[in-house]
Amino acid sequence: MDNFDRLERMRRAMESERLDVLVLRLPENVLFLSGFWPMIGATLLVFPREGEPLCIIPHCYENEAAHSLWNAQTTYYRYGVLGAEPVAAIRSILSDAAREKNWARVGYEGSFEVVGPSWNTAEAIVPAAPTRRLLAEVFDGAELVDVTALLEFQRQRKTPWEAAKLRTASEISCIGMEAFEQLVDVGVSGVELAAEAERAIMVRGTGYNGALRVRAFAQVAVGHAECGVGYRPNEISTVRELKAGEPALLELGVVVDGYWADRTRVRVAGEPTDEQERVFETVRKAQEAAIAAIRPGVRAAEVDEAARAVIRDAGWGDLFPHITGHGLGFRYHESAPLLAPNSSDILQEGMFTSVEPGIYELGVGGFRLEDDVLVTAGGAEIVGPYPKRLAGIMAEIPRRND
Amino acid sequence: MDNFDRLERMRRAMESERLDVLVLRLPENVLFLSGFWPMIGATLLVFPREGEPLCIIPHCYENEAAHSLWNAQTTYYRYGVLGAEPVAAIRSILSDAAREKNWARVGYEGSFEVVGPSWNTAEAIVPAAPTRRLLAEVFDGAELVDVTALLEFQRQRKTPWEAAKLRTASEISCIGMEAFEQLVDVGVSGVELAAEAERAIMVRGTGYNGALRVRAFAQVAVGHAECGVGYRPNEISTVRELKAGEPALLELGVVVDGYWADRTRVRVAGEPTDEQERVFETVRKAQEAAIAAIRPGVRAAEVDEAARAVIRDAGWGDLFPHITGHGLGFRYHESAPLLAPNSSDILQEGMFTSVEPGIYELGVGGFRLEDDVLVTAGGAEIVGPYPKRLAGIMAEIPRRND
């Protein structure tokens, strides 16, 4: 269960930054360097440049941690029960770990302002002033170094092990797209569509290819007006019901044991009009063109332009107001690559990006397609491929272990 | 749509702390002082001691903000579209707001390490070093004051307006408990129970009493071993199926337009044994005893003891390892009151707390009941009351607008 590549890359980066140790508590970063996706965010990872990592974990999650941790040492502290003193316990464990180590430069998560949830999406635990004060006390005399940029950079290129996890998450997201498409019909509401996609993913995704913790965040815009602003970062799903000929736009975030997928599909209730088919076909071709442009060494801005040119040539350039894609993996959105007109990112093997062109007009609707793509040595791999059709019966999706 | 009490209380507190203005961006605090629950956490609230508040909002959420904001001024900035520069826009708007105000002490959220999600539970936006640097630049020469403790204190006592919102959230949580209880049966899995409770709440809760944004986080432990560790802060729902005579334990967090409910119910598939009924009845009486002890002026530790004594007298004192309850409202969990043996909190009118005794034993199961209680002038109000039975047909729950 080790992930040798990942740990070696990080140790080399720490060496060139002269970092002796990282102390991490954001669930996405604990997962990144330990393999364990914390249940509630109360886990700390001490990751030294030399020697074994130490994971400090609430005692009640011993089983979950043992199941997934790579080769870290573990210390469990009492949490959530009478008599527990989590802060004192963590301080004492950290002090023991630091003793006689001569750690002079200690990395911490100082600038993460966008954070992913732990398994408990209802409440996040994040590092703020108290964590920083604790580190200053425990590592008295050491220099505290904000390693946010370093972590974000290291997270950009996924290892083969991580790519396999992301493939599983994307395959599970197909369950939700299928449930959505089967339910789209006249009289069905946005909340019904969103809730059913989430339900299907949790019920049928848990256990798929070993997945233990599966959760979806679906948003469905319904009708011309709601879909017409469907480029917004987040929609409200409402009780409005689909009428004949109207589009329904599904935006879908899925997390599987800490690894994310981000998908979008659009369907029309009943028969699409010729114009709807033309718009949809343009989006489909724009997405294809972008994916065809993806390979190591290409500028992310060129990939954006490949999609944008298709939509512009069709006469709808003004109706594609957002970027073509963004990095993801350890979070719903990651900082790079950014497939955007002014992006300075260069694609590299192992990068993972959404590709999601769209065309939106108030009164007409919103049409977007989104898939997640891995940059491979030879070009691009769409992970968890899934059909794209505006209406009609969908092909069976591949399943590994139904 | 104003909430005069709330704003007046906060302004008085700011006066006694000599604070000129607060700059808040955690969704829970923006909601607390503006009425708007941000869609994605990219909203800032400038709350001066004198004069009107200013809410700085992504342009794409103008409708949602207009629907719910009290009397704040609003400025919208371009977000999530090509050419948008959110950080520069926010800096400029903040600078304009600060001009000629002579604000000398500026409050910010420095120590929130537990945070609630925005409507987008898949990704949180939190203030870290970049927000602090921005404030230091914009309010050059002013003193930045960490107002975490002040905000948490002010949030403890709910206004009548807030209590009404919390009542709605708790009533909507009943939909999920009902769906759970109707589905509990031999052969049903934990993920099926959890997903159906969440689906029912989103579908039937949206629109209930004006609710616009409704989301649930359900966890269901199934069988003796899973329920036996059901005191853990978060369970995994698994694909394990209920067998005859086994318990299923539902832990349920529900958020309705930013206001939280936290409930627990337990059911047995088929016929409960006499021992299961005795344990359940003990938990029910412990919960009743705690609620009967709640009134303004009482020590929170006494309320804990009221529940604990019932369980101890029944001989199961060692099997109740957690606190009796915790504050909540603007988050799944809030810092006070804490119904616990060593708590120094004194109950006051308007406080809102969970009451959730439980009895757990590996190999036997876990039995907990949880309701949310408002401290009233005369005692306690269970908000969103819902029947408590281990098995059998449930009474109809009251609905305002089915």
JSON list of C-alpha atoms in Angstrom, two decimals, chain A residues 25 39-40 59-64 79-82 108-117 119-133 146 189-192 194-196 198-200 202-204 206-207 212-213 215-219 231-239 253 260 304 308 320-323 331-334 340-341, chain B residues 25 39-40 59-64 79-82 108-117 119-133 146 189-192 194-196 198-200 202-204 206-207 212-213 215-219 231-239 253 260 304 308 320-323 331-334 340-341:
[
{"chain": "A", "resi": 25, "resn": "ARG", "atom": "CA", "xyz": [-3.75, 18.84, 8.91]},
{"chain": "A", "resi": 39, "resn": "MET", "atom": "CA", "xyz": [-12.82, 11.06, 8.82]},
{"chain": "A", "resi": 40, "resn": "ILE", "atom": "CA", "xyz": [-13.31, 14.47, 10.44]},
{"chain": "A", "resi": 59, "resn": "HIS", "atom": "CA", "xyz": [-8.47, 6.87, 18.58]},
{"chain": "A", "resi": 60, "resn": "CYS", "atom": "CA", "xyz": [-11.93, 6.08, 17.30]},
{"chain": "A", "resi": 61, "resn": "TYR", "atom": "CA", "xyz": [-10.71, 5.91, 13.68]},
{"chain": "A", "resi": 62, "resn": "GLU", "atom": "CA", "xyz": [-7.99, 3.35, 14.21]},
{"chain": "A", "resi": 63, "resn": "ASN", "atom": "CA", "xyz": [-9.63, 0.81, 11.89]},
{"chain": "A", "resi": 64, "resn": "GLU", "atom": "CA", "xyz": [-10.17, 3.26, 9.02]},
{"chain": "A", "resi": 79, "resn": "TYR", "atom": "CA", "xyz": [-11.18, 12.23, 20.94]},
{"chain": "A", "resi": 80, "resn": "GLY", "atom": "CA", "xyz": [-14.90, 12.85, 21.30]},
{"chain": "A", "resi": 81, "resn": "VAL", "atom": "CA", "xyz": [-15.26, 11.00, 24.61]},
{"chain": "A", "resi": 82, "resn": "LEU", "atom": "CA", "xyz": [-15.35, 12.14, 28.22]},
{"chain": "A", "resi": 108, "resn": "TYR", "atom": "CA", "xyz": [2.86, 24.33, 7.54]},
{"chain": "A", "resi": 109, "resn": "GLU", "atom": "CA", "xyz": [-0.32, 25.07, 5.56]},
{"chain": "A", "resi": 110, "resn": "GLY", "atom": "CA", "xyz": [-0.56, 28.85, 5.84]},
{"chain": "A", "resi": 111, "resn": "SER", "atom": "CA", "xyz": [-2.36, 30.01, 2.73]},
{"chain": "A", "resi": 112, "resn": "PHE", "atom": "CA", "xyz": [-4.95, 27.41, 1.77]},
{"chain": "A", "resi": 113, "resn": "GLU", "atom": "CA", "xyz": [-8.10, 29.51, 1.39]},
{"chain": "A", "resi": 114, "resn": "VAL", "atom": "CA", "xyz": [-9.94, 26.93, -0.69]},
{"chain": "A", "resi": 115, "resn": "VAL", "atom": "CA", "xyz": [-10.16, 23.59, 1.09]},
{"chain": "A", "resi": 116, "resn": "GLY", "atom": "CA", "xyz": [-11.80, 20.26, 0.48]},
{"chain": "A", "resi": 117, "resn": "PRO", "atom": "CA", "xyz": [-13.93, 18.58, 3.14]},
{"chain": "A", "resi": 119, "resn": "TRP", "atom": "CA", "xyz": [-15.42, 12.57, 4.92]},
{"chain": "A", "resi": 120, "resn": "ASN", "atom": "CA", "xyz": [-17.63, 14.78, 7.10]},
{"chain": "A", "resi": 121, "resn": "THR", "atom": "CA", "xyz": [-18.71, 17.33, 4.49]},
{"chain": "A", "resi": 122, "resn": "ALA", "atom": "CA", "xyz": [-20.98, 19.02, 7.03]},
{"chain": "A", "resi": 123, "resn": "GLU", "atom": "CA", "xyz": [-18.09, 20.52, 9.01]},
{"chain": "A", "resi": 124, "resn": "ALA", "atom": "CA", "xyz": [-14.49, 21.27, 8.12]},
{"chain": "A", "resi": 125, "resn": "ILE", "atom": "CA", "xyz": [-11.50, 21.47, 10.46]},
{"chain": "A", "resi": 126, "resn": "VAL", "atom": "CA", "xyz": [-8.90, 23.91, 9.14]},
{"chain": "A", "resi": 127, "resn": "PRO", "atom": "CA", "xyz": [-5.63, 25.28, 10.47]},
{"chain": "A", "resi": 128, "resn": "ALA", "atom": "CA", "xyz": [-5.87, 28.88, 11.74]},
{"chain": "A", "resi": 129, "resn": "ALA", "atom": "CA", "xyz": [-4.14, 30.89, 14.46]},
{"chain": "A", "resi": 130, "resn": "PRO", "atom": "CA", "xyz": [-4.37, 28.16, 17.15]},
{"chain": "A", "resi": 131, "resn": "THR", "atom": "CA", "xyz": [-2.53, 25.60, 14.98]},
{"chain": "A", "resi": 132, "resn": "ARG", "atom": "CA", "xyz": [0.12, 28.15, 14.11]},
{"chain": "A", "resi": 133, "resn": "ARG", "atom": "CA", "xyz": [0.60, 29.04, 17.79]},
{"chain": "A", "resi": 146, "resn": "ASP", "atom": "CA", "xyz": [4.29, 28.43, 4.62]},
{"chain": "A", "resi": 189, "resn": "SER", "atom": "CA", "xyz": [-37.89, 18.81, -10.65]},
{"chain": "A", "resi": 190, "resn": "GLY", "atom": "CA", "xyz": [-34.28, 19.91, -10.19]},
{"chain": "A", "resi": 191, "resn": "VAL", "atom": "CA", "xyz": [-34.15, 18.73, -6.58]},
{"chain": "A", "resi": 192, "resn": "GLU", "atom": "CA", "xyz": [-35.50, 15.32, -7.57]},
{"chain": "A", "resi": 194, "resn": "ALA", "atom": "CA", "xyz": [-30.00, 16.14, -8.01]},
{"chain": "A", "resi": 195, "resn": "ALA", "atom": "CA", "xyz": [-31.07, 14.01, -5.03]},
{"chain": "A", "resi": 196, "resn": "GLU", "atom": "CA", "xyz": [-31.47, 10.86, -7.13]},
{"chain": "A", "resi": 198, "resn": "GLU", "atom": "CA", "xyz": [-26.49, 11.62, -5.23]},
{"chain": "A", "resi": 199, "resn": "ARG", "atom": "CA", "xyz": [-28.46, 8.66, -3.88]},
{"chain": "A", "resi": 200, "resn": "ALA", "atom": "CA", "xyz": [-27.47, 6.39, -6.77]},
{"chain": "A", "resi": 202, "resn": "MET", "atom": "CA", "xyz": [-23.69, 6.57, -2.69]},
{"chain": "A", "resi": 203, "resn": "VAL", "atom": "CA", "xyz": [-25.65, 3.32, -2.93]},
{"chain": "A", "resi": 204, "resn": "ARG", "atom": "CA", "xyz": [-24.10, 1.82, -6.06]},
{"chain": "A", "resi": 206, "resn": "THR", "atom": "CA", "xyz": [-19.84, 2.29, -2.29]},
{"chain": "A", "resi": 207, "resn": "GLY", "atom": "CA", "xyz": [-17.99, -0.99, -2.75]},
{"chain": "A", "resi": 212, "resn": "LEU", "atom": "CA", "xyz": [-15.31, 2.73, 1.04]},
{"chain": "A", "resi": 213, "resn": "ARG", "atom": "CA", "xyz": [-16.44, 6.35, 1.39]},
{"chain": "A", "resi": 215, "resn": "ARG", "atom": "CA", "xyz": [-20.29, 11.10, -1.56]},
{"chain": "A", "resi": 216, "resn": "ALA", "atom": "CA", "xyz": [-21.72, 13.29, -4.32]},
{"chain": "A", "resi": 217, "resn": "PHE", "atom": "CA", "xyz": [-22.66, 16.94, -4.61]},
{"chain": "A", "resi": 218, "resn": "ALA", "atom": "CA", "xyz": [-25.12, 17.35, -7.49]},
{"chain": "A", "resi": 219, "resn": "GLN", "atom": "CA", "xyz": [-26.76, 20.53, -8.75]},
{"chain": "A", "resi": 231, "resn": "TYR", "atom": "CA", "xyz": [-22.08, 28.83, -15.97]},
{"chain": "A", "resi": 232, "resn": "ARG", "atom": "CA", "xyz": [-22.23, 29.98, -12.34]},
{"chain": "A", "resi": 233, "resn": "PRO", "atom": "CA", "xyz": [-19.85, 28.14, -10.03]},
{"chain": "A", "resi": 234, "resn": "ASN", "atom": "CA", "xyz": [-22.80, 26.78, -8.10]},
{"chain": "A", "resi": 235, "resn": "GLU", "atom": "CA", "xyz": [-26.43, 26.38, -8.92]},
{"chain": "A", "resi": 236, "resn": "ILE", "atom": "CA", "xyz": [-29.37, 25.96, -6.62]},
{"chain": "A", "resi": 237, "resn": "SER", "atom": "CA", "xyz": [-31.49, 22.94, -7.45]},
{"chain": "A", "resi": 238, "resn": "THR", "atom": "CA", "xyz": [-35.13, 24.07, -7.16]},
{"chain": "A", "resi": 239, "resn": "VAL", "atom": "CA", "xyz": [-38.59, 22.53, -7.08]},
{"chain": "A", "resi": 253, "resn": "GLY", "atom": "CA", "xyz": [-18.84, 16.68, -7.88]},
{"chain": "A", "resi": 260, "resn": "TRP", "atom": "CA", "xyz": [-12.48, 13.78, -6.86]},
{"chain": "A", "resi": 304, "resn": "ASP", "atom": "CA", "xyz": [-8.58, 26.54, -24.21]},
{"chain": "A", "resi": 308, "resn": "ARG", "atom": "CA", "xyz": [-13.08, 28.36, -27.93]},
{"chain": "A", "resi": 320, "resn": "PHE", "atom": "CA", "xyz": [-18.97, 30.83, -23.62]},
{"chain": "A", "resi": 321, "resn": "PRO", "atom": "CA", "xyz": [-18.03, 33.10, -20.69]},
{"chain": "A", "resi": 322, "resn": "HIS", "atom": "CA", "xyz": [-15.87, 30.77, -18.61]},
{"chain": "A", "resi": 323, "resn": "ILE", "atom": "CA", "xyz": [-12.58, 28.87, -18.76]},
{"chain": "A", "resi": 331, "resn": "ARG", "atom": "CA", "xyz": [-9.97, 18.65, -4.34]},
{"chain": "A", "resi": 332, "resn": "TYR", "atom": "CA", "xyz": [-12.99, 19.49, -6.52]},
{"chain": "A", "resi": 333, "resn": "HIS", "atom": "CA", "xyz": [-10.78, 22.26, -7.98]},
{"chain": "A", "resi": 334, "resn": "GLU", "atom": "CA", "xyz": [-6.99, 22.55, -7.88]},
{"chain": "A", "resi": 340, "resn": "ALA", "atom": "CA", "xyz": [-7.88, 29.56, -19.92]},
{"chain": "A", "resi": 341, "resn": "PRO", "atom": "CA", "xyz": [-6.96, 32.24, -22.48]},
{"chain": "B", "resi": 25, "resn": "ARG", "atom": "CA", "xyz": [-15.95, 35.89, 5.18]},
{"chain": "B", "resi": 39, "resn": "MET", "atom": "CA", "xyz": [-23.41, 30.20, -2.21]},
{"chain": "B", "resi": 40, "resn": "ILE", "atom": "CA", "xyz": [-19.68, 29.42, -2.36]},
{"chain": "B", "resi": 59, "resn": "HIS", "atom": "CA", "xyz": [-22.03, 39.07, -9.38]},
{"chain": "B", "resi": 60, "resn": "CYS", "atom": "CA", "xyz": [-23.58, 35.75, -10.37]},
{"chain": "B", "resi": 61, "resn": "TYR", "atom": "CA", "xyz": [-25.39, 35.45, -7.03]},
{"chain": "B", "resi": 62, "resn": "GLU", "atom": "CA", "xyz": [-27.19, 38.77, -7.11]},
{"chain": "B", "resi": 63, "resn": "ASN", "atom": "CA", "xyz": [-30.65, 37.16, -7.09]},
{"chain": "B", "resi": 64, "resn": "GLU", "atom": "CA", "xyz": [-29.93, 34.86, -4.16]},
{"chain": "B", "resi": 79, "resn": "TYR", "atom": "CA", "xyz": [-16.40, 36.08, -10.40]},
{"chain": "B", "resi": 80, "resn": "GLY", "atom": "CA", "xyz": [-15.95, 32.81, -12.26]},
{"chain": "B", "resi": 81, "resn": "VAL", "atom": "CA", "xyz": [-16.00, 34.33, -15.74]},
{"chain": "B", "resi": 82, "resn": "LEU", "atom": "CA", "xyz": [-13.26, 35.34, -18.16]},
{"chain": "B", "resi": 108, "resn": "TYR", "atom": "CA", "xyz": [-11.34, 39.50, 11.61]},
{"chain": "B", "resi": 109, "resn": "GLU", "atom": "CA", "xyz": [-11.89, 35.74, 11.91]},
{"chain": "B", "resi": 110, "resn": "GLY", "atom": "CA", "xyz": [-8.47, 34.56, 13.07]},
{"chain": "B", "resi": 111, "resn": "SER", "atom": "CA", "xyz": [-9.09, 31.41, 15.09]},
{"chain": "B", "resi": 112, "resn": "PHE", "atom": "CA", "xyz": [-12.02, 29.54, 13.56]},
{"chain": "B", "resi": 113, "resn": "GLU", "atom": "CA", "xyz": [-10.58, 26.03, 13.17]},
{"chain": "B", "resi": 114, "resn": "VAL", "atom": "CA", "xyz": [-13.98, 24.35, 12.88]},
{"chain": "B", "resi": 115, "resn": "VAL", "atom": "CA", "xyz": [-16.05, 25.83, 10.08]},
{"chain": "B", "resi": 116, "resn": "GLY", "atom": "CA", "xyz": [-19.37, 25.12, 8.44]},
{"chain": "B", "resi": 117, "resn": "PRO", "atom": "CA", "xyz": [-19.69, 24.80, 4.66]},
{"chain": "B", "resi": 119, "resn": "TRP", "atom": "CA", "xyz": [-24.15, 25.95, 0.18]},
{"chain": "B", "resi": 120, "resn": "ASN", "atom": "CA", "xyz": [-21.34, 24.24, -1.72]},
{"chain": "B", "resi": 121, "resn": "THR", "atom": "CA", "xyz": [-20.47, 21.54, 0.81]},
{"chain": "B", "resi": 122, "resn": "ALA", "atom": "CA", "xyz": [-17.92, 20.07, -1.62]},
{"chain": "B", "resi": 123, "resn": "GLU", "atom": "CA", "xyz": [-15.46, 22.93, -1.17]},
{"chain": "B", "resi": 124, "resn": "ALA", "atom": "CA", "xyz": [-14.97, 25.51, 1.56]},
{"chain": "B", "resi": 125, "resn": "ILE", "atom": "CA", "xyz": [-13.45, 28.97, 1.26]},
{"chain": "B", "resi": 126, "resn": "VAL", "atom": "CA", "xyz": [-11.78, 30.01, 4.52]},
{"chain": "B", "resi": 127, "resn": "PRO", "atom": "CA", "xyz": [-9.70, 33.00, 5.60]},
{"chain": "B", "resi": 128, "resn": "ALA", "atom": "CA", "xyz": [-5.97, 32.24, 5.92]},
{"chain": "B", "resi": 129, "resn": "ALA", "atom": "CA", "xyz": [-2.77, 34.25, 5.43]},
{"chain": "B", "resi": 130, "resn": "PRO", "atom": "CA", "xyz": [-3.86, 35.89, 2.12]},
{"chain": "B", "resi": 131, "resn": "THR", "atom": "CA", "xyz": [-7.02, 37.38, 3.70]},
{"chain": "B", "resi": 132, "resn": "ARG", "atom": "CA", "xyz": [-5.03, 38.61, 6.67]},
{"chain": "B", "resi": 133, "resn": "ARG", "atom": "CA", "xyz": [-2.42, 40.23, 4.40]},
{"chain": "B", "resi": 146, "resn": "ASP", "atom": "CA", "xyz": [-9.08, 38.41, 16.21]},
{"chain": "B", "resi": 189, "resn": "SER", "atom": "CA", "xyz": [-27.89, -1.57, 3.92]},
{"chain": "B", "resi": 190, "resn": "GLY", "atom": "CA", "xyz": [-26.45, 1.43, 5.74]},
{"chain": "B", "resi": 191, "resn": "VAL", "atom": "CA", "xyz": [-25.72, 3.31, 2.51]},
{"chain": "B", "resi": 192, "resn": "GLU", "atom": "CA", "xyz": [-29.28, 2.73, 1.29]},
{"chain": "B", "resi": 194, "resn": "ALA", "atom": "CA", "xyz": [-28.37, 7.12, 4.61]},
{"chain": "B", "resi": 195, "resn": "ALA", "atom": "CA", "xyz": [-28.85, 7.99, 0.93]},
{"chain": "B", "resi": 196, "resn": "GLU", "atom": "CA", "xyz": [-32.64, 7.72, 1.14]},
{"chain": "B", "resi": 198, "resn": "GLU", "atom": "CA", "xyz": [-30.71, 12.58, 2.39]},
{"chain": "B", "resi": 199, "resn": "ARG", "atom": "CA", "xyz": [-32.77, 12.27, -0.81]},
{"chain": "B", "resi": 200, "resn": "ALA", "atom": "CA", "xyz": [-36.08, 12.64, 1.03]},
{"chain": "B", "resi": 202, "resn": "MET", "atom": "CA", "xyz": [-33.69, 17.50, -0.25]},
{"chain": "B", "resi": 203, "resn": "VAL", "atom": "CA", "xyz": [-36.78, 16.63, -2.31]},
{"chain": "B", "resi": 204, "resn": "ARG", "atom": "CA", "xyz": [-39.48, 17.19, 0.31]},
{"chain": "B", "resi": 206, "resn": "THR", "atom": "CA", "xyz": [-36.94, 22.25, -0.38]},
{"chain": "B", "resi": 207, "resn": "GLY", "atom": "CA", "xyz": [-39.90, 24.63, -0.43]},
{"chain": "B", "resi": 212, "resn": "LEU", "atom": "CA", "xyz": [-34.61, 27.38, -0.62]},
{"chain": "B", "resi": 213, "resn": "ARG", "atom": "CA", "xyz": [-31.39, 25.48, -0.01]},
{"chain": "B", "resi": 215, "resn": "ARG", "atom": "CA", "xyz": [-28.95, 19.59, 2.30]},
{"chain": "B", "resi": 216, "resn": "ALA", "atom": "CA", "xyz": [-28.47, 16.63, 4.63]},
{"chain": "B", "resi": 217, "resn": "PHE", "atom": "CA", "xyz": [-25.51, 14.61, 5.84]},
{"chain": "B", "resi": 218, "resn": "ALA", "atom": "CA", "xyz": [-26.71, 11.22, 7.07]},
{"chain": "B", "resi": 219, "resn": "GLN", "atom": "CA", "xyz": [-24.68, 8.38, 8.51]},
{"chain": "B", "resi": 231, "resn": "TYR", "atom": "CA", "xyz": [-20.58, 7.21, 19.69]},
{"chain": "B", "resi": 232, "resn": "ARG", "atom": "CA", "xyz": [-17.83, 8.16, 17.23]},
{"chain": "B", "resi": 233, "resn": "PRO", "atom": "CA", "xyz": [-18.16, 11.69, 15.86]},
{"chain": "B", "resi": 234, "resn": "ASN", "atom": "CA", "xyz": [-18.62, 10.28, 12.36]},
{"chain": "B", "resi": 235, "resn": "GLU", "atom": "CA", "xyz": [-19.64, 6.90, 11.11]},
{"chain": "B", "resi": 236, "resn": "ILE", "atom": "CA", "xyz": [-19.10, 5.37, 7.70]},
{"chain": "B", "resi": 237, "resn": "SER", "atom": "CA", "xyz": [-22.29, 4.05, 6.15]},
{"chain": "B", "resi": 238, "resn": "THR", "atom": "CA", "xyz": [-21.42, 0.68, 4.61]},
{"chain": "B", "resi": 239, "resn": "VAL", "atom": "CA", "xyz": [-22.98, -1.86, 2.26]},
{"chain": "B", "resi": 253, "resn": "GLY", "atom": "CA", "xyz": [-27.06, 16.75, 10.14]},
{"chain": "B", "resi": 260, "resn": "TRP", "atom": "CA", "xyz": [-28.61, 23.52, 11.29]},
{"chain": "B", "resi": 304, "resn": "ASP", "atom": "CA", "xyz": [-25.62, 16.38, 31.76]},
{"chain": "B", "resi": 308, "resn": "ARG", "atom": "CA", "xyz": [-26.17, 10.47, 33.21]},
{"chain": "B", "resi": 320, "resn": "PHE", "atom": "CA", "xyz": [-22.34, 6.32, 27.96]},
{"chain": "B", "resi": 321, "resn": "PRO", "atom": "CA", "xyz": [-18.86, 7.63, 27.02]},
{"chain": "B", "resi": 322, "resn": "HIS", "atom": "CA", "xyz": [-19.73, 11.02, 25.51]},
{"chain": "B", "resi": 323, "resn": "ILE", "atom": "CA", "xyz": [-21.25, 14.37, 26.48]},
{"chain": "B", "resi": 331, "resn": "ARG", "atom": "CA", "xyz": [-22.98, 25.29, 12.44]},
{"chain": "B", "resi": 332, "resn": "TYR", "atom": "CA", "xyz": [-23.50, 21.56, 13.03]},
{"chain": "B", "resi": 333, "resn": "HIS", "atom": "CA", "xyz": [-21.66, 22.11, 16.32]},
{"chain": "B", "resi": 334, "resn": "GLU", "atom": "CA", "xyz": [-21.09, 25.37, 18.21]},
{"chain": "B", "resi": 340, "resn": "ALA", "atom": "CA", "xyz": [-20.87, 17.81, 29.95]},
{"chain": "B", "resi": 341, "resn": "PRO", "atom": "CA", "xyz": [-19.71, 16.82, 33.44]}
]
